[in-house]
XYZ file of C-alpha atoms in Angstrom:
652
model
C -26.314 -60.272 10.756
C -26.894 -56.720 9.592
C -24.047 -54.240 9.786
C -23.179 -50.646 8.938
C -24.486 -50.502 5.394
C -28.019 -51.375 6.434
C -28.056 -49.216 9.606
C -30.594 -46.406 9.197
C -28.781 -43.105 8.845
C -31.890 -40.868 8.747
C -31.129 -39.618 12.242
C -27.894 -38.081 10.978
C -29.595 -35.959 8.327
C -30.129 -32.752 10.277
C -26.575 -31.456 10.240
C -26.097 -32.408 6.594
C -29.133 -30.309 5.635
C -27.910 -27.246 7.518
C -24.664 -25.411 8.134
C -21.518 -27.556 8.109
C -19.499 -27.755 11.350
C -16.012 -26.253 11.646
C -13.079 -28.495 10.932
C -12.188 -29.418 14.537
C -13.220 -29.086 18.177
C -10.843 -26.233 18.980
C -12.110 -23.952 16.218
C -15.722 -24.630 17.171
C -14.980 -24.044 20.872
C -13.472 -20.646 20.017
C -16.512 -19.824 17.886
C -18.959 -20.731 20.676
C -17.052 -18.589 23.173
C -17.942 -15.425 21.226
C -21.539 -16.064 20.114
C -24.831 -14.645 21.338
C -28.018 -16.403 22.455
C -29.458 -16.904 18.971
C -30.358 -19.664 16.506
C -26.801 -19.800 15.103
C -25.452 -20.630 18.547
C -28.040 -23.393 18.963
C -26.910 -24.996 15.693
C -23.249 -24.626 16.676
C -23.873 -26.417 19.997
C -25.433 -29.304 18.075
C -22.466 -29.416 15.696
C -20.053 -29.399 18.614
C -21.920 -32.281 20.231
C -21.651 -34.334 17.024
C -17.867 -34.354 17.391
C -18.210 -36.267 20.678
C -20.882 -38.804 19.607
C -18.481 -41.704 19.060
C -15.756 -41.128 21.652
C -17.657 -39.376 24.460
C -21.433 -39.858 24.132
C -22.088 -38.381 27.598
C -20.378 -35.156 26.510
C -22.404 -35.142 23.283
C -25.608 -35.542 25.330
C -24.605 -32.593 27.540
C -24.069 -30.297 24.526
C -27.347 -31.420 22.935
C -29.226 -30.641 26.143
C -27.525 -27.247 26.252
C -28.636 -26.520 22.664
C -32.200 -27.608 23.486
C -32.350 -25.333 26.566
C -31.199 -22.333 24.532
C -33.705 -23.146 21.750
C -36.523 -23.240 24.342
C -35.365 -19.976 25.841
C -35.383 -18.064 22.531
C -38.418 -19.908 21.058
C -36.445 -21.467 18.207
C -38.690 -24.338 17.027
C -36.270 -25.697 14.436
C -33.694 -25.986 17.196
C -36.152 -27.963 19.337
C -36.920 -30.312 16.426
C -33.173 -30.722 15.802
C -32.747 -32.034 19.371
C -34.685 -35.152 18.368
C -32.563 -35.709 15.246
C -29.373 -35.608 17.320
C -30.280 -37.140 20.662
C -31.859 -40.294 19.255
C -28.460 -41.232 17.779
C -27.095 -41.604 21.308
C -30.144 -43.550 22.497
C -30.012 -45.901 19.509
C -26.345 -46.666 20.188
C -27.441 -47.823 23.664
C -30.348 -49.867 22.304
C -32.882 -47.546 24.004
C -35.254 -47.565 21.056
C -38.494 -46.880 22.947
C -37.010 -43.741 24.519
C -35.675 -42.699 21.106
C -39.131 -43.232 19.563
C -40.725 -40.916 22.152
C -38.234 -38.135 21.384
C -38.520 -38.666 17.612
C -42.326 -38.355 17.877
C -41.992 -35.092 19.845
C -39.690 -33.729 17.118
C -42.224 -34.820 14.481
C -45.045 -32.871 16.179
C -42.849 -29.757 16.289
C -41.889 -30.213 12.626
C -45.573 -30.355 11.649
C -45.960 -26.750 12.884
C -42.972 -25.404 10.924
C -44.501 -25.625 7.427
C -41.214 -26.939 6.042
C -41.700 -30.193 4.101
C -38.002 -31.013 4.149
C -37.884 -30.791 7.957
C -41.074 -32.855 8.150
C -39.723 -35.530 5.807
C -36.587 -35.845 7.983
C -38.787 -36.180 11.085
C -40.829 -38.961 9.466
C -37.627 -40.776 8.483
C -36.435 -40.596 12.094
C -39.710 -41.934 13.512
C -39.762 -44.674 10.871
C -36.239 -45.779 11.783
C -37.251 -46.145 15.445
C -40.311 -48.231 14.541
C -38.045 -50.406 12.418
C -35.609 -50.857 15.303
C -38.639 -51.986 17.374
C -39.628 -54.445 14.586
C -42.954 -52.753 13.770
C -42.361 -52.765 10.045
C -45.858 -51.605 9.022
C -45.554 -48.354 11.004
C -41.971 -47.938 9.789
C -43.058 -48.339 6.164
C -45.939 -45.883 6.727
C -43.479 -43.199 7.894
C -41.033 -43.949 5.053
C -43.800 -43.732 2.445
C -44.930 -40.350 3.832
C -41.334 -39.095 3.750
C -40.977 -40.446 0.216
C -44.150 -38.647 -0.911
C -42.914 -35.323 0.545
C -39.490 -35.774 -1.021
C -41.149 -36.313 -4.409
C -43.341 -33.220 -3.876
C -40.361 -30.935 -3.192
C -38.123 -32.869 -5.615
C -35.519 -33.539 -2.915
C -33.573 -36.432 -4.398
C -31.384 -36.891 -1.340
C -34.377 -37.544 0.937
C -36.077 -39.640 -1.760
C -33.015 -41.870 -1.946
C -32.905 -42.343 1.821
C -36.637 -43.162 1.976
C -36.238 -45.750 -0.809
C -33.192 -47.278 0.873
C -34.974 -47.505 4.238
C -38.018 -49.094 2.568
C -35.622 -51.592 1.029
C -34.345 -52.533 4.481
C -37.947 -52.956 5.743
C -38.815 -55.433 3.006
C -35.534 -57.266 3.544
C -36.442 -57.586 7.242
C -39.865 -58.952 6.214
C -38.185 -61.542 4.011
C -39.475 -59.951 0.785
C -36.034 -59.795 -0.735
C -37.108 -59.150 -4.343
C -39.169 -56.114 -3.318
C -36.405 -54.887 -1.029
C -33.952 -55.239 -3.876
C -36.259 -53.190 -6.148
C -36.426 -50.255 -3.708
C -32.658 -50.435 -3.139
C -32.070 -50.304 -6.915
C -34.244 -47.148 -7.114
C -32.146 -45.693 -4.282
C -28.955 -46.608 -6.142
C -30.142 -44.888 -9.334
C -30.728 -41.617 -7.449
C -27.424 -41.952 -5.583
C -25.605 -42.177 -8.905
C -27.438 -39.080 -10.167
C -26.312 -37.262 -7.004
C -22.755 -38.595 -7.487
C -22.648 -39.361 -3.762
C -20.188 -42.189 -3.183
C -21.406 -42.986 0.331
C -25.047 -43.070 -0.817
C -24.046 -45.380 -3.686
C -22.301 -47.772 -1.315
C -25.205 -47.730 1.165
C -27.727 -48.569 -1.584
C -25.422 -51.259 -2.964
C -25.202 -52.769 0.509
C -28.972 -53.342 0.672
C -28.976 -54.840 -2.837
C -26.100 -57.114 -1.821
C -27.876 -58.148 1.399
C -31.002 -59.098 -0.579
C -28.881 -60.929 -3.157
C -27.164 -62.925 -0.383
C -30.537 -63.982 1.043
C -31.683 -64.959 -2.473
C -28.494 -67.063 -2.752
C -27.259 -64.881 -5.617
C -23.788 -65.089 -4.140
C -21.773 -63.997 -7.181
C -23.946 -60.894 -7.600
C -23.542 -60.087 -3.894
C -19.753 -60.494 -4.095
C -19.559 -58.141 -7.109
C -21.454 -55.467 -5.169
C -19.376 -55.861 -2.009
C -16.184 -55.604 -4.082
C -17.562 -52.409 -5.658
C -18.274 -51.068 -2.143
C -14.712 -51.923 -1.116
C -13.397 -50.047 -4.180
C -15.459 -46.947 -3.294
C -14.065 -47.054 0.231
C -10.474 -47.312 -1.019
C -10.874 -44.499 -3.567
C -12.649 -42.135 -1.159
C -10.467 -43.214 1.780
C -13.666 -43.889 3.726
C -12.820 -46.515 6.337
C -16.496 -47.260 7.108
C -17.400 -47.999 3.481
C -14.275 -50.104 3.085
C -15.167 -52.149 6.164
C -18.734 -52.595 4.869
C -17.315 -54.194 1.729
C -15.010 -56.584 3.599
C -17.614 -57.545 6.178
C -20.188 -58.182 3.462
C -17.772 -60.429 1.561
C -17.075 -62.351 4.755
C -20.809 -62.930 5.253
C -21.254 -64.160 1.646
C -18.312 -66.575 1.858
C -19.677 -67.810 5.186
C -23.095 -68.451 3.570
C -21.380 -70.234 0.646
C -19.493 -72.514 3.038
C -16.093 -71.161 1.975
C -14.622 -71.055 5.487
C -11.018 -70.015 4.573
C -12.189 -67.007 2.517
C -14.713 -65.961 5.171
C -12.083 -66.262 7.930
C -9.632 -64.172 5.905
C -12.057 -61.231 5.615
C -13.292 -61.479 9.219
C -9.686 -61.271 10.431
C -8.978 -58.433 8.007
C -11.925 -56.432 9.418
C -10.779 -57.091 12.987
C -7.202 -55.914 12.285
C -8.242 -52.822 10.325
C -10.933 -51.751 12.814
C -8.408 -52.080 15.657
C -5.916 -49.999 13.697
C -8.488 -47.292 12.873
C -10.084 -47.433 16.348
C -13.490 -48.489 15.039
C -14.636 -50.921 17.753
C -18.150 -51.221 16.304
C -16.864 -53.016 13.207
C -14.516 -55.171 15.261
C -17.592 -56.218 17.233
C -19.580 -56.982 14.048
C -16.693 -59.082 12.709
C -16.494 -60.993 16.010
C -20.199 -61.838 15.719
C -19.883 -63.286 12.215
C -16.527 -64.932 12.919
C -17.988 -66.614 16.013
C -20.773 -68.139 13.905
C -18.186 -69.500 11.482
C -16.043 -71.003 14.255
C -19.041 -72.560 16.019
C -20.222 -74.084 12.769
C -16.778 -75.646 12.236
C -16.519 -76.745 15.914
C -13.424 -74.610 16.618
C -14.629 -74.010 20.146
C -11.398 -72.646 21.683
C -11.052 -69.915 19.047
C -14.785 -69.244 19.184
C -14.577 -68.632 22.965
C -11.826 -66.031 22.497
C -13.683 -64.240 19.689
C -17.011 -64.239 21.569
C -15.395 -62.875 24.751
C -13.707 -60.138 22.702
C -17.045 -59.236 21.084
C -18.815 -59.163 24.472
C -16.189 -56.804 25.909
C -16.548 -54.473 22.905
C -20.363 -54.482 23.063
C -20.341 -53.805 26.820
C -17.942 -50.896 26.391
C -20.059 -49.337 23.619
C -23.400 -50.071 25.251
C -24.548 -51.860 22.058
C -27.392 -53.843 23.600
C -28.661 -55.598 20.461
C -25.214 -56.932 19.611
C -24.479 -57.815 23.259
C -27.691 -59.839 23.378
C -26.630 -61.770 20.248
C -23.140 -62.431 21.644
C -24.556 -63.687 24.974
C -26.671 -66.157 23.011
C -23.598 -67.350 21.072
C -21.731 -67.762 24.382
C -24.631 -69.834 25.751
C -24.584 -72.086 22.674
C -20.800 -72.491 22.926
C -20.941 -73.532 26.588
C -23.821 -75.924 25.926
C -21.772 -77.616 23.196
C -18.686 -77.843 25.418
C -20.636 -79.238 28.402
C -20.467 -76.148 30.678
C -24.106 -76.152 31.775
C -23.737 -73.581 34.568
C -21.947 -71.075 32.301
C -24.509 -71.706 29.553
C -27.335 -70.948 31.979
C -25.640 -67.746 33.137
C -25.266 -66.496 29.569
C -28.853 -67.507 28.753
C -30.067 -65.444 31.703
C -28.062 -62.421 30.580
C -29.448 -62.848 27.063
C -33.051 -62.920 28.375
C -32.528 -59.869 30.615
C -31.300 -57.763 27.676
C -33.973 -59.182 25.387
C -36.635 -58.173 27.913
C -35.225 -54.664 28.296
C -35.228 -54.153 24.521
C -38.496 -55.819 23.581
C -40.357 -55.131 26.848
C -41.698 -58.697 27.113
C -40.628 -61.068 29.912
C -39.512 -64.512 28.830
C -40.211 -66.144 32.193
C -41.059 -69.526 30.634
C -37.669 -69.744 28.933
C -35.807 -68.768 32.112
C -37.856 -71.236 34.186
C -36.972 -74.058 31.806
C -33.291 -73.120 31.969
C -33.509 -73.058 35.760
C -35.055 -76.537 35.710
C -32.249 -77.790 33.474
C -29.679 -76.296 35.822
C -31.373 -77.905 38.882
C -31.245 -81.217 37.079
C -27.497 -80.803 36.480
C -26.985 -80.060 40.203
C -28.972 -83.170 41.207
C -26.945 -85.248 38.801
C -23.789 -84.073 40.584
C -25.357 -85.100 43.905
C -25.974 -88.556 42.493
C -22.268 -88.865 41.672
C -21.395 -87.966 45.256
C -23.893 -90.419 46.760
C -22.653 -93.205 44.523
C -19.692 -93.679 46.886
C -22.179 -94.199 49.770
C -24.114 -96.982 48.016
C -27.204 -94.776 47.496
C -27.003 -94.586 43.725
C -29.902 -96.950 42.962
C -32.617 -95.166 44.938
C -31.532 -91.648 43.968
C -31.183 -92.595 40.293
C -34.833 -93.720 40.230
C -35.933 -90.452 41.850
C -33.729 -88.474 39.511
C -35.195 -90.267 36.488
C -38.724 -89.379 37.582
C -37.776 -85.741 38.213
C -35.962 -85.581 34.898
C -38.928 -87.046 33.027
C -41.328 -84.560 34.612
C -39.002 -81.638 33.951
C -38.256 -82.607 30.371
C -41.899 -83.364 29.594
C -43.091 -80.089 31.114
C -40.305 -78.114 29.472
C -40.920 -79.706 26.084
C -44.645 -79.037 26.215
C -44.101 -75.467 27.405
C -41.522 -74.738 24.725
C -43.654 -76.281 21.992
C -46.636 -74.176 23.035
C -44.483 -71.074 23.290
C -42.893 -71.622 19.877
C -46.263 -72.411 18.259
C -47.887 -69.272 19.667
C -44.881 -67.114 18.824
C -44.716 -68.397 15.263
C -48.455 -67.921 14.736
C -48.295 -64.358 16.093
C -45.246 -63.604 13.962
C -46.897 -64.890 10.792
C -50.126 -63.025 11.509
C -48.267 -59.818 12.282
C -46.200 -60.159 9.108
C -49.362 -60.680 6.997
C -51.091 -57.673 8.575
C -48.011 -55.504 8.084
C -47.788 -56.479 4.408
C -51.498 -55.788 3.924
C -51.087 -52.374 5.544
C -48.118 -51.520 3.321
C -50.037 -52.596 0.194
C -53.053 -50.524 1.301
C -50.830 -47.474 1.772
C -49.316 -47.867 -1.689
C -52.783 -48.330 -3.271
C -54.157 -45.330 -1.344
C -51.372 -43.094 -2.643
C -51.967 -44.332 -6.227
C -55.694 -43.520 -5.915
C -54.841 -40.060 -4.540
C -52.629 -39.384 -7.560
C -55.343 -40.659 -9.949
C -57.970 -38.481 -8.255
C -55.744 -35.418 -8.622
C -55.228 -36.147 -12.351
C -58.956 -36.627 -13.002
C -59.911 -33.516 -11.048
C -57.318 -31.533 -12.967
C -58.684 -32.956 -16.235
C -62.248 -31.931 -15.276
C -61.140 -28.414 -14.308
C -59.196 -28.011 -17.561
C -62.151 -29.313 -19.627
C -64.451 -26.842 -17.838
C -62.065 -23.967 -18.491
C -61.637 -24.844 -22.176
C -65.410 -25.239 -22.630
C -66.032 -21.838 -21.056
C -63.309 -20.188 -23.167
C -64.736 -21.706 -26.357
C -68.355 -20.818 -25.555
C -67.805 -17.349 -24.105
C -64.760 -16.316 -26.123
C -64.741 -17.945 -29.520
C -68.556 -18.359 -29.548
C -69.113 -14.689 -28.851
C -66.580 -13.698 -31.487
C -68.185 -15.858 -34.193
C -71.673 -14.591 -33.298
C -70.376 -11.019 -33.587
C -68.904 -11.754 -37.001
C -72.230 -13.239 -38.128
C -74.107 -10.129 -36.921
C -71.633 -7.872 -38.788
C -72.061 -9.853 -41.986
C -75.855 -9.632 -41.716
C -75.597 -5.843 -41.274
C -73.293 -5.608 -44.293
C -75.768 -7.606 -46.380
C -78.505 -4.975 -45.904
C -76.181 -2.098 -46.882
C -74.504 -3.610 -49.929
C -75.539 -4.120 -53.533
C -74.211 -7.460 -54.804
C -74.419 -9.398 -58.021
C -76.281 -12.745 -57.919
C -72.952 -14.565 -58.016
C -71.598 -12.595 -55.050
C -74.906 -13.054 -53.182
C -74.635 -16.799 -53.653
C -71.050 -16.795 -52.359
C -72.115 -14.600 -49.432
C -74.926 -17.002 -48.446
C -72.545 -19.957 -48.724
C -70.118 -18.165 -46.375
C -72.945 -17.493 -43.907
C -73.864 -21.201 -43.942
C -70.235 -22.145 -43.254
C -70.151 -19.660 -40.376
C -73.336 -21.195 -38.919
C -71.757 -24.655 -39.204
C -68.625 -23.385 -37.442
C -70.706 -21.982 -34.567
C -72.600 -25.289 -34.217
C -69.328 -27.305 -34.288
C -67.764 -24.994 -31.678
C -70.821 -25.469 -29.414
C -70.650 -29.248 -29.907
C -66.964 -29.343 -28.922
C -67.619 -27.129 -25.869
C -70.519 -29.376 -24.867
C -68.329 -32.509 -25.131
C -65.615 -30.905 -23.016
C -68.029 -30.025 -20.214
C -71.771 -30.550 -20.795
C -73.592 -27.385 -19.819
C -76.612 -29.416 -18.680
C -74.422 -31.311 -16.194
C -73.259 -28.110 -14.523
C -76.648 -26.325 -14.569
C -79.246 -29.068 -14.256
C -77.459 -32.096 -12.836
C -76.466 -35.612 -13.837
C -79.929 -36.944 -14.759
C -80.647 -34.174 -17.294
C -77.127 -34.354 -18.746
C -77.400 -38.099 -19.379
C -80.848 -37.651 -21.021
C -79.423 -34.963 -23.340
C -76.439 -37.136 -24.201
C -78.607 -40.140 -25.106
C -80.989 -37.929 -27.144
C -78.008 -36.480 -29.056
C -76.870 -40.028 -29.937
C -80.406 -40.924 -31.047
C -80.535 -37.887 -33.367
C -77.432 -39.084 -35.216
C -79.299 -42.255 -36.279
C -76.195 -44.384 -35.626
C -77.625 -45.992 -32.463
C -80.937 -45.924 -30.567
C -80.242 -45.405 -26.860
C -82.930 -45.889 -24.215
C -82.117 -44.002 -20.987
C -83.578 -44.749 -17.548
C -82.685 -42.657 -14.480
C -83.968 -44.078 -11.178
C -83.778 -42.033 -8.006
C -81.597 -39.304 -9.598
C -84.144 -36.546 -10.209
C -84.112 -35.007 -6.735
C -80.765 -36.379 -5.535
C -77.657 -34.331 -4.889
C -74.430 -35.881 -6.196
C -71.215 -33.888 -5.872
C -69.839 -32.576 -9.147
C -66.645 -34.688 -9.139
C -68.647 -37.932 -8.811
C -71.250 -36.759 -11.338
C -68.554 -35.974 -13.899
C -66.995 -39.422 -13.363
C -70.368 -41.168 -13.905
C -71.076 -39.058 -17.032
C -67.642 -39.828 -18.516
C -68.020 -43.564 -17.779
C -71.391 -43.700 -19.592
C -70.049 -41.531 -22.442
C -67.010 -43.805 -22.911
C -69.095 -47.016 -22.802
C -71.529 -45.694 -25.452
C -68.595 -44.489 -27.601
C -67.127 -48.025 -27.400
C -70.514 -49.419 -28.507
C -70.559 -47.036 -31.496
C -66.978 -47.891 -32.496
C -66.812 -51.641 -31.976
C -70.207 -53.293 -31.331
C -72.116 -52.734 -34.612
C -75.224 -52.498 -32.417
C -78.684 -51.130 -33.297
C -79.988 -50.557 -29.776
C -78.545 -49.806 -26.356
C -79.880 -49.289 -22.824
C -78.390 -46.919 -20.248
C -79.715 -47.220 -16.696
C -78.371 -45.229 -13.707
C -80.074 -45.822 -10.360
C -79.530 -44.470 -6.848
C -80.863 -46.130 -3.675
C -79.695 -44.667 -0.351
C -75.944 -44.137 -0.889
C -75.523 -46.878 -3.490
C -75.329 -46.146 -7.217
C -75.425 -48.702 -10.023
C -74.692 -48.061 -13.718
C -75.834 -50.523 -16.393
C -75.028 -50.203 -20.121
C -76.224 -52.959 -22.485
C -76.254 -53.340 -26.284
C -77.404 -55.892 -28.872
C -74.140 -55.813 -30.794
C -71.825 -58.583 -31.911
C -70.173 -59.081 -28.498
C -66.552 -60.077 -27.800
C -64.293 -62.286 -25.683
C -63.962 -60.517 -22.304
C -60.533 -62.102 -21.741
C -59.107 -59.611 -24.245
C -59.754 -56.812 -21.740
C -56.830 -58.086 -19.637
C -54.426 -57.182 -22.469
C -56.257 -54.019 -23.542
C -54.037 -50.934 -23.668
C -56.691 -48.556 -25.045
C -57.077 -45.150 -23.399
C -60.878 -45.468 -23.239
C -60.957 -48.701 -21.244
C -58.068 -47.476 -19.067
C -59.992 -44.283 -18.260
C -63.084 -46.309 -17.307
C -61.076 -48.530 -14.912
C -59.325 -45.506 -13.351
C -62.627 -43.768 -12.671
C -64.203 -46.930 -11.221
C -61.154 -47.431 -8.954
C -61.389 -43.794 -7.854
C -65.041 -44.355 -6.916
C -63.966 -47.574 -5.110
C -66.521 -49.454 -7.175
C -66.944 -52.911 -8.713
C -66.843 -53.449 -12.493
C -68.485 -56.496 -14.094
C -68.486 -57.172 -17.879
C -70.522 -59.949 -19.545
C -70.305 -60.600 -23.294
C -70.320 -63.435 -25.833
C -69.883 -63.532 -29.572
C -73.200 -62.614 -31.232
C -75.059 -62.014 -27.946
C -74.253 -58.375 -27.174
C -72.503 -56.841 -24.161
C -73.614 -55.918 -20.623
C -71.535 -53.724 -18.266
C -72.501 -53.301 -14.585
C -70.772 -50.838 -12.245
C -71.682 -50.460 -8.539
C -70.243 -48.198 -5.852
C -71.185 -46.437 -2.611
C -71.134 -42.648 -2.224
C -68.739 -41.511 0.492
């Protein structure tokens, strides 16, 4: 069971990011009585509605609609977006998640036109929470990751914490408790930086939930006790109840019935005292499980009926569905078949309304079971009339057919449901991993593009600025030489200085060329690679044979060309540093949209397994550029037999 600490609070963000409401209803009512038709009034209507959300949701809905109408009238887009942030709270409390999703999406589209990344991040959090309520965890994670990216961009730690905490709850729902725990720990770190006690307790709750599922019971208990302490110190009843309820769940999982019962009863008493029926309902749900497990059926009936009454009064459909199922199980165990069937039907009706999928097969099987129970009663009546033998045979046949058909139907249903669930879970995880990888590639691409731009700028500054200055100095010196009379010693020193100046100019041009080869910008990739290989040949350190196939008349965008040039440059530099080679081959070919790069040498070779532990910048840069190009990298090498590197990718 998941309770308050794991409930998604993104929908409550809007008011916390804007003006704070007055202290009570009377002061706000007086304020609204003297305000004009402007954006401030719209926000005040929303704040007034918030005060009624728990006790009078219909009144809250009326005030929210009033705020929306005024926002439409004055063209206040932020006010229209805020309607979604507020109204979906009421719909979620009723279990109307599909309706809430529609409104959250409308608010998201409005937020996209505002140009405010904070507003947009809040909208994505709201939409993500609705997808999570509807159990579509891939779409929920997609929204949370987008919100997380925006929060990082604007350095909004509060939103970043919420996105991390919501991602934690997604992975916990998917059963990936270690990953969920990791995101929750990141959320907790930010919450502590913000010194927000409620945020700390909420993040701790997700960590504790994951720890409970991982059977790390002592760790979970420590966290729940810390949550309880925060609640006591801050006098926050909700946080305090989260701690107690969590401890009850852990003791229940550990099989410590007396300790679990103590905390369940403590939550029930305190929530009654503080008029917090939601937590009384949550405690009834967990307490009922404990009592059913220990076969305390009389107490379980009382607790379940209390929970049902609370859920019906609050309109909490998810919890009511769970309690109806517990009531059905209780009546099945106590032999009340008719009551069990009635509760099963009510469970299916609510389940259909929430999930939108009819469970006709389940209901039909329950109906068949109920018909069998009625026929069995008829047999008992006919027994007094000496008709038991014949009817018993008929009943046996009917029972066999019903049970066989029901068993086959249920097995097929369970098999199909489990297969679909597993497939959906796999696809959702793949989608989440793809999103994370896509965002990493985007960040890498931005870094490499920034590096290329900075190299180009530095090369231009060196060539045009420093190069021009040095050439001017050389010209001045040459002019001075013709107008001065110098001794042989001074003339020799002067000539030596001129040689040093020439060397400086050549070195400056070499550095500028390495930063951004002029041939690459002016004449293209093919010419730049030829020049590079020729320059290596002139050093005498290595003889490089270059072959360009299909590049001469091909257009390759500058970002891709720079990446290819840097890959070849880094591979040849590695050959010079480590291979002790005499000869090397560089081949770059283009056929249609496919490009292949081959670099081979006759050096001493190496064990390719060492690349897995390589932390060198050169090899890391090569892998980053290949990943950015979405290419494949293949390295073949053996001791004494040289090295061959093949890279292939498709132009986008």
